[in-house]
Amino acid sequence: MDQKTNKKQLRSHILERRKAMPPNERQQYAAQICRHLLENERLAAAGAIMAFHPFGDEADILPFIQEAMKRGQEIWLPLALVEQRRLIPYRYTGPEMLKQGVYGIMEPDPAKAEEAELARLDAVVVPGVAFDRQGGRMGYGGGFYDRFLAGLDKPPFLLGVGFSMQVVEHVPLEPHDIRLDGMVTENGFFQS
């Protein structure tokens, strides 16, 4: 089986399993994930954090985002430019600066938001479909994050976020795939 088929099968398998999680369990796990994110020392030390707006059955990290802002941290959310397969982060100031994006994901409205200053980025909380303990991550297939991260001058602290059922033995990686520094699930933090 080639790498592409392998990735495709793993992606659809994990997404089906994640979708099948009972809502109350998903909620409970997401609350635990937020707690672990808030307790993470490297994340707590970051001045500017790029996060993501949860979509579909992803872990709801909005409580983490709100708490981080309360403690004075700057939160950025990405705007996806689909044709160019690029992410542009904007400073998040609250739900009123968001609009519904192309995949139905809430994202910054450039008319109401200020573009973030990339040189100030300390940490990125990265969504994904599957993760492994060696820092491997498989996203949704667009390559947006790999392209964004490859374009940065200095590597920020990269933290994957997902449920423990999204952690697999081995994520099939390609040369351009960027490895994460660690991962947070409902069970806590582990370093890659």
mmCIF file of N, CA and C in Angstrom, residues 31-106:
data_model
loop_
_atom_site.group_PDB
_atom_site.id
_atom_site.type_symbol
_atom_site.label_atom_id
_atom_site.label_comp_id
_atom_site.label_asym_id
_atom_site.label_seq_id
_atom_site.Cartn_x
_atom_site.Cartn_y
_atom_site.Cartn_z
ATOM 1 N N ALA A 31 -12.711 19.712 28.146
ATOM 2 C CA ALA A 31 -12.471 20.511 29.354
ATOM 3 C C ALA A 31 -11.135 20.115 29.982
ATOM 4 N N GLN A 32 -10.831 18.809 29.982
ATOM 5 C CA GLN A 32 -9.552 18.331 30.524
ATOM 6 C C GLN A 32 -8.394 18.823 29.651
ATOM 7 N N ILE A 33 -8.594 18.808 28.328
ATOM 8 C CA ILE A 33 -7.565 19.288 27.394
ATOM 9 C C ILE A 33 -7.264 20.765 27.682
ATOM 10 N N CYS A 34 -8.310 21.576 27.867
ATOM 11 C CA CYS A 34 -8.122 23.002 28.165
ATOM 12 C C CYS A 34 -7.329 23.190 29.454
ATOM 13 N N ARG A 35 -7.635 22.369 30.448
ATOM 14 C CA ARG A 35 -6.921 22.469 31.726
ATOM 15 C C ARG A 35 -5.434 22.159 31.520
ATOM 16 N N HIS A 36 -5.131 21.093 30.775
ATOM 17 C CA HIS A 36 -3.730 20.727 30.515
ATOM 18 C C HIS A 36 -3.011 21.801 29.693
ATOM 19 N N LEU A 37 -3.729 22.430 28.769
ATOM 20 C CA LEU A 37 -3.126 23.512 27.978
ATOM 21 C C LEU A 37 -2.771 24.684 28.893
ATOM 22 N N LEU A 38 -3.680 25.025 29.796
ATOM 23 C CA LEU A 38 -3.444 26.145 30.703
ATOM 24 C C LEU A 38 -2.310 25.847 31.677
ATOM 25 N N GLU A 39 -2.120 24.570 32.023
ATOM 26 C CA GLU A 39 -1.070 24.189 32.975
ATOM 27 C C GLU A 39 0.295 24.031 32.299
ATOM 28 N N ASN A 40 0.326 23.993 30.979
ATOM 29 C CA ASN A 40 1.595 23.769 30.289
ATOM 30 C C ASN A 40 2.519 24.976 30.468
ATOM 31 N N GLU A 41 3.702 24.737 31.031
ATOM 32 C CA GLU A 41 4.599 25.843 31.380
ATOM 33 C C GLU A 41 5.109 26.609 30.160
ATOM 34 N N ARG A 42 5.454 25.885 29.097
ATOM 35 C CA ARG A 42 5.982 26.587 27.913
ATOM 36 C C ARG A 42 4.900 27.429 27.252
ATOM 37 N N LEU A 43 3.670 26.938 27.312
ATOM 38 C CA LEU A 43 2.555 27.685 26.741
ATOM 39 C C LEU A 43 2.254 28.901 27.612
ATOM 40 N N ALA A 44 2.329 28.709 28.929
ATOM 41 C CA ALA A 44 2.052 29.800 29.871
ATOM 42 C C ALA A 44 3.090 30.914 29.732
ATOM 43 N N ALA A 45 4.314 30.557 29.307
ATOM 44 C CA ALA A 45 5.389 31.547 29.172
ATOM 45 C C ALA A 45 5.331 32.288 27.832
ATOM 46 N N ALA A 46 4.467 31.835 26.940
ATOM 47 C CA ALA A 46 4.401 32.429 25.595
ATOM 48 C C ALA A 46 3.647 33.755 25.607
ATOM 49 N N GLY A 47 4.199 34.748 24.910
ATOM 50 C CA GLY A 47 3.513 36.037 24.804
ATOM 51 C C GLY A 47 2.421 35.990 23.742
ATOM 52 N N ALA A 48 2.751 35.385 22.598
ATOM 53 C CA ALA A 48 1.795 35.294 21.490
ATOM 54 C C ALA A 48 1.630 33.833 21.077
ATOM 55 N N ILE A 49 0.380 33.392 21.068
ATOM 56 C CA ILE A 49 0.059 31.989 20.753
ATOM 57 C C ILE A 49 -0.896 31.950 19.568
ATOM 58 N N MET A 50 -0.529 31.201 18.539
ATOM 59 C CA MET A 50 -1.487 30.979 17.462
ATOM 60 C C MET A 50 -2.278 29.726 17.834
ATOM 61 N N ALA A 51 -3.593 29.866 17.889
ATOM 62 C CA ALA A 51 -4.458 28.745 18.231
ATOM 63 C C ALA A 51 -5.362 28.473 17.030
ATOM 64 N N PHE A 52 -6.473 27.803 17.245
ATOM 65 C CA PHE A 52 -7.412 27.555 16.153
ATOM 66 C C PHE A 52 -8.816 27.596 16.702
ATOM 67 N N HIS A 53 -9.771 27.916 15.841
ATOM 68 C CA HIS A 53 -11.172 27.912 16.256
ATOM 69 C C HIS A 53 -11.687 26.503 16.010
ATOM 70 N N PRO A 54 -12.141 25.798 17.083
ATOM 71 C CA PRO A 54 -12.576 24.413 16.897
ATOM 72 C C PRO A 54 -13.710 24.307 15.886
ATOM 73 N N PHE A 55 -13.678 23.228 15.149
ATOM 74 C CA PHE A 55 -14.614 23.024 14.058
ATOM 75 C C PHE A 55 -15.127 21.592 14.119
ATOM 76 N N GLY A 56 -16.426 21.416 13.866
ATOM 77 C CA GLY A 56 -16.991 20.062 13.826
ATOM 78 C C GLY A 56 -16.795 19.349 15.145
ATOM 79 N N ASP A 57 -16.166 18.180 15.110
ATOM 80 C CA ASP A 57 -16.002 17.425 16.353
ATOM 81 C C ASP A 57 -14.590 17.511 16.929
ATOM 82 N N GLU A 58 -13.871 18.591 16.581
ATOM 83 C CA GLU A 58 -12.566 18.831 17.209
ATOM 84 C C GLU A 58 -12.775 19.181 18.677
ATOM 85 N N ALA A 59 -11.706 19.037 19.469
ATOM 86 C CA ALA A 59 -11.766 19.428 20.879
ATOM 87 C C ALA A 59 -12.039 20.927 20.958
ATOM 88 N N ASP A 60 -13.000 21.301 21.794
ATOM 89 C CA ASP A 60 -13.344 22.714 21.965
ATOM 90 C C ASP A 60 -12.307 23.371 22.868
ATOM 91 N N ILE A 61 -11.409 24.148 22.265
ATOM 92 C CA ILE A 61 -10.369 24.802 23.070
ATOM 93 C C ILE A 61 -10.696 26.271 23.351
ATOM 94 N N LEU A 62 -11.935 26.691 23.058
ATOM 95 C CA LEU A 62 -12.295 28.096 23.303
ATOM 96 C C LEU A 62 -12.123 28.516 24.774
ATOM 97 N N PRO A 63 -12.460 27.634 25.743
ATOM 98 C CA PRO A 63 -12.213 28.031 27.141
ATOM 99 C C PRO A 63 -10.729 28.311 27.415
ATOM 100 N N PHE A 64 -9.837 27.540 26.795
ATOM 101 C CA PHE A 64 -8.394 27.802 26.940
ATOM 102 C C PHE A 64 -8.055 29.174 26.360
ATOM 103 N N ILE A 65 -8.583 29.458 25.170
ATOM 104 C CA ILE A 65 -8.313 30.736 24.495
ATOM 105 C C ILE A 65 -8.754 31.903 25.382
ATOM 106 N N GLN A 66 -9.969 31.797 25.957
ATOM 107 C CA GLN A 66 -10.488 32.872 26.811
ATOM 108 C C GLN A 66 -9.623 33.077 28.053
ATOM 109 N N GLU A 67 -9.217 31.962 28.688
ATOM 110 C CA GLU A 67 -8.383 32.057 29.893
ATOM 111 C C GLU A 67 -7.014 32.639 29.567
ATOM 112 N N ALA A 68 -6.433 32.205 28.453
ATOM 113 C CA ALA A 68 -5.107 32.711 28.056
ATOM 114 C C ALA A 68 -5.177 34.220 27.831
ATOM 115 N N MET A 69 -6.268 34.677 27.208
ATOM 116 C CA MET A 69 -6.430 36.118 26.983
ATOM 117 C C MET A 69 -6.589 36.857 28.313
ATOM 118 N N LYS A 70 -7.327 36.234 29.241
ATOM 119 C CA LYS A 70 -7.517 36.856 30.552
ATOM 120 C C LYS A 70 -6.185 37.022 31.273
ATOM 121 N N ARG A 71 -5.276 36.064 31.052
ATOM 122 C CA ARG A 71 -3.995 36.191 31.754
ATOM 123 C C ARG A 71 -2.994 37.031 30.948
ATOM 124 N N GLY A 72 -3.504 37.742 29.943
ATOM 125 C CA GLY A 72 -2.675 38.721 29.250
ATOM 126 C C GLY A 72 -1.926 38.210 28.025
ATOM 127 N N GLN A 73 -2.244 37.017 27.584
ATOM 128 C CA GLN A 73 -1.561 36.501 26.399
ATOM 129 C C GLN A 73 -2.286 36.931 25.132
ATOM 130 N N GLU A 74 -1.507 37.114 24.081
ATOM 131 C CA GLU A 74 -2.084 37.490 22.795
ATOM 132 C C GLU A 74 -2.407 36.194 22.037
ATOM 133 N N ILE A 75 -3.639 36.094 21.563
ATOM 134 C CA ILE A 75 -4.051 34.892 20.822
ATOM 135 C C ILE A 75 -4.253 35.274 19.362
ATOM 136 N N TRP A 76 -3.756 34.430 18.487
ATOM 137 C CA TRP A 76 -3.957 34.628 17.056
ATOM 138 C C TRP A 76 -4.770 33.478 16.499
ATOM 139 N N LEU A 77 -5.595 33.788 15.518
ATOM 140 C CA LEU A 77 -6.317 32.728 14.803
ATOM 141 C C LEU A 77 -5.971 32.851 13.320
ATOM 142 N N PRO A 78 -5.881 31.713 12.638
ATOM 143 C CA PRO A 78 -5.496 31.765 11.230
ATOM 144 C C PRO A 78 -6.671 31.964 10.276
ATOM 145 N N LEU A 79 -6.392 32.711 9.224
ATOM 146 C CA LEU A 79 -7.318 32.830 8.099
ATOM 147 C C LEU A 79 -6.713 31.969 6.988
ATOM 148 N N ALA A 80 -7.521 31.071 6.428
ATOM 149 C CA ALA A 80 -7.014 30.191 5.369
ATOM 150 C C ALA A 80 -7.289 30.799 3.997
ATOM 151 N N LEU A 81 -6.234 31.008 3.240
ATOM 152 C CA LEU A 81 -6.382 31.440 1.844
ATOM 153 C C LEU A 81 -6.296 30.171 1.007
ATOM 154 N N VAL A 82 -7.451 29.644 0.643
ATOM 155 C CA VAL A 82 -7.511 28.309 0.066
ATOM 156 C C VAL A 82 -6.786 28.183 -1.266
ATOM 157 N N GLU A 83 -6.975 29.162 -2.145
ATOM 158 C CA GLU A 83 -6.335 29.082 -3.471
ATOM 159 C C GLU A 83 -4.818 29.018 -3.335
ATOM 160 N N GLN A 84 -4.292 29.779 -2.373
ATOM 161 C CA GLN A 84 -2.828 29.814 -2.195
ATOM 162 C C GLN A 84 -2.352 28.783 -1.176
ATOM 163 N N ARG A 85 -3.308 28.105 -0.558
ATOM 164 C CA ARG A 85 -3.003 27.133 0.512
ATOM 165 C C ARG A 85 -2.100 27.758 1.576
ATOM 166 N N ARG A 86 -2.500 28.955 2.009
ATOM 167 C CA ARG A 86 -1.713 29.685 3.004
ATOM 168 C C ARG A 86 -2.559 30.011 4.217
ATOM 169 N N LEU A 87 -1.892 30.157 5.359
ATOM 170 C CA LEU A 87 -2.553 30.628 6.578
ATOM 171 C C LEU A 87 -1.981 32.001 6.915
ATOM 172 N N ILE A 88 -2.872 32.930 7.239
ATOM 173 C CA ILE A 88 -2.426 34.240 7.713
ATOM 174 C C ILE A 88 -3.039 34.461 9.090
ATOM 175 N N PRO A 89 -2.206 34.574 10.126
ATOM 176 C CA PRO A 89 -2.755 34.772 11.459
ATOM 177 C C PRO A 89 -3.142 36.232 11.742
ATOM 178 N N TYR A 90 -4.259 36.370 12.449
ATOM 179 C CA TYR A 90 -4.735 37.679 12.891
ATOM 180 C C TYR A 90 -4.897 37.648 14.398
ATOM 181 N N ARG A 91 -4.752 38.820 15.013
ATOM 182 C CA ARG A 91 -4.960 38.917 16.473
ATOM 183 C C ARG A 91 -6.432 38.680 16.770
ATOM 184 N N TYR A 92 -6.681 37.797 17.714
ATOM 185 C CA TYR A 92 -8.058 37.485 18.102
ATOM 186 C C TYR A 92 -8.474 38.423 19.230
ATOM 187 N N THR A 93 -9.577 39.127 19.014
ATOM 188 C CA THR A 93 -10.042 40.051 20.053
ATOM 189 C C THR A 93 -11.401 39.629 20.612
ATOM 190 N N GLY A 94 -12.042 38.668 19.981
ATOM 191 C CA GLY A 94 -13.346 38.203 20.442
ATOM 192 C C GLY A 94 -14.171 37.719 19.261
ATOM 193 N N PRO A 95 -15.283 37.031 19.541
ATOM 194 C CA PRO A 95 -16.081 36.425 18.471
ATOM 195 C C PRO A 95 -16.611 37.409 17.427
ATOM 196 N N GLU A 96 -16.702 38.687 17.787
ATOM 197 C CA GLU A 96 -17.267 39.663 16.845
ATOM 198 C C GLU A 96 -16.348 39.934 15.651
ATOM 199 N N MET A 97 -15.060 39.525 15.746
ATOM 200 C CA MET A 97 -14.163 39.759 14.609
ATOM 201 C C MET A 97 -14.054 38.521 13.710
ATOM 202 N N LEU A 98 -14.939 37.545 13.925
ATOM 203 C CA LEU A 98 -14.882 36.313 13.131
ATOM 204 C C LEU A 98 -15.958 36.285 12.057
ATOM 205 N N LYS A 99 -15.687 35.518 11.006
ATOM 206 C CA LYS A 99 -16.703 35.254 9.984
ATOM 207 C C LYS A 99 -16.590 33.774 9.623
ATOM 208 N N GLN A 100 -17.624 33.264 8.962
ATOM 209 C CA GLN A 100 -17.564 31.866 8.581
ATOM 210 C C GLN A 100 -16.699 31.723 7.328
ATOM 211 N N GLY A 101 -15.698 30.842 7.426
ATOM 212 C CA GLY A 101 -14.766 30.652 6.321
ATOM 213 C C GLY A 101 -15.257 29.602 5.343
ATOM 214 N N VAL A 102 -14.388 29.296 4.409
ATOM 215 C CA VAL A 102 -14.744 28.441 3.290
ATOM 216 C C VAL A 102 -15.124 27.010 3.693
ATOM 217 N N TYR A 103 -14.497 26.469 4.738
ATOM 218 C CA TYR A 103 -14.846 25.101 5.161
ATOM 219 C C TYR A 103 -15.918 25.107 6.252
ATOM 220 N N GLY A 104 -16.482 26.304 6.501
ATOM 221 C CA GLY A 104 -17.458 26.418 7.586
ATOM 222 C C GLY A 104 -16.777 26.716 8.912
ATOM 223 N N ILE A 105 -15.454 26.883 8.871
ATOM 224 C CA ILE A 105 -14.695 27.175 10.089
ATOM 225 C C ILE A 105 -14.772 28.677 10.359
ATOM 226 N N MET A 106 -14.947 29.035 11.620
ATOM 227 C CA MET A 106 -14.948 30.453 11.977
ATOM 228 C C MET A 106 -13.512 30.962 11.899
#
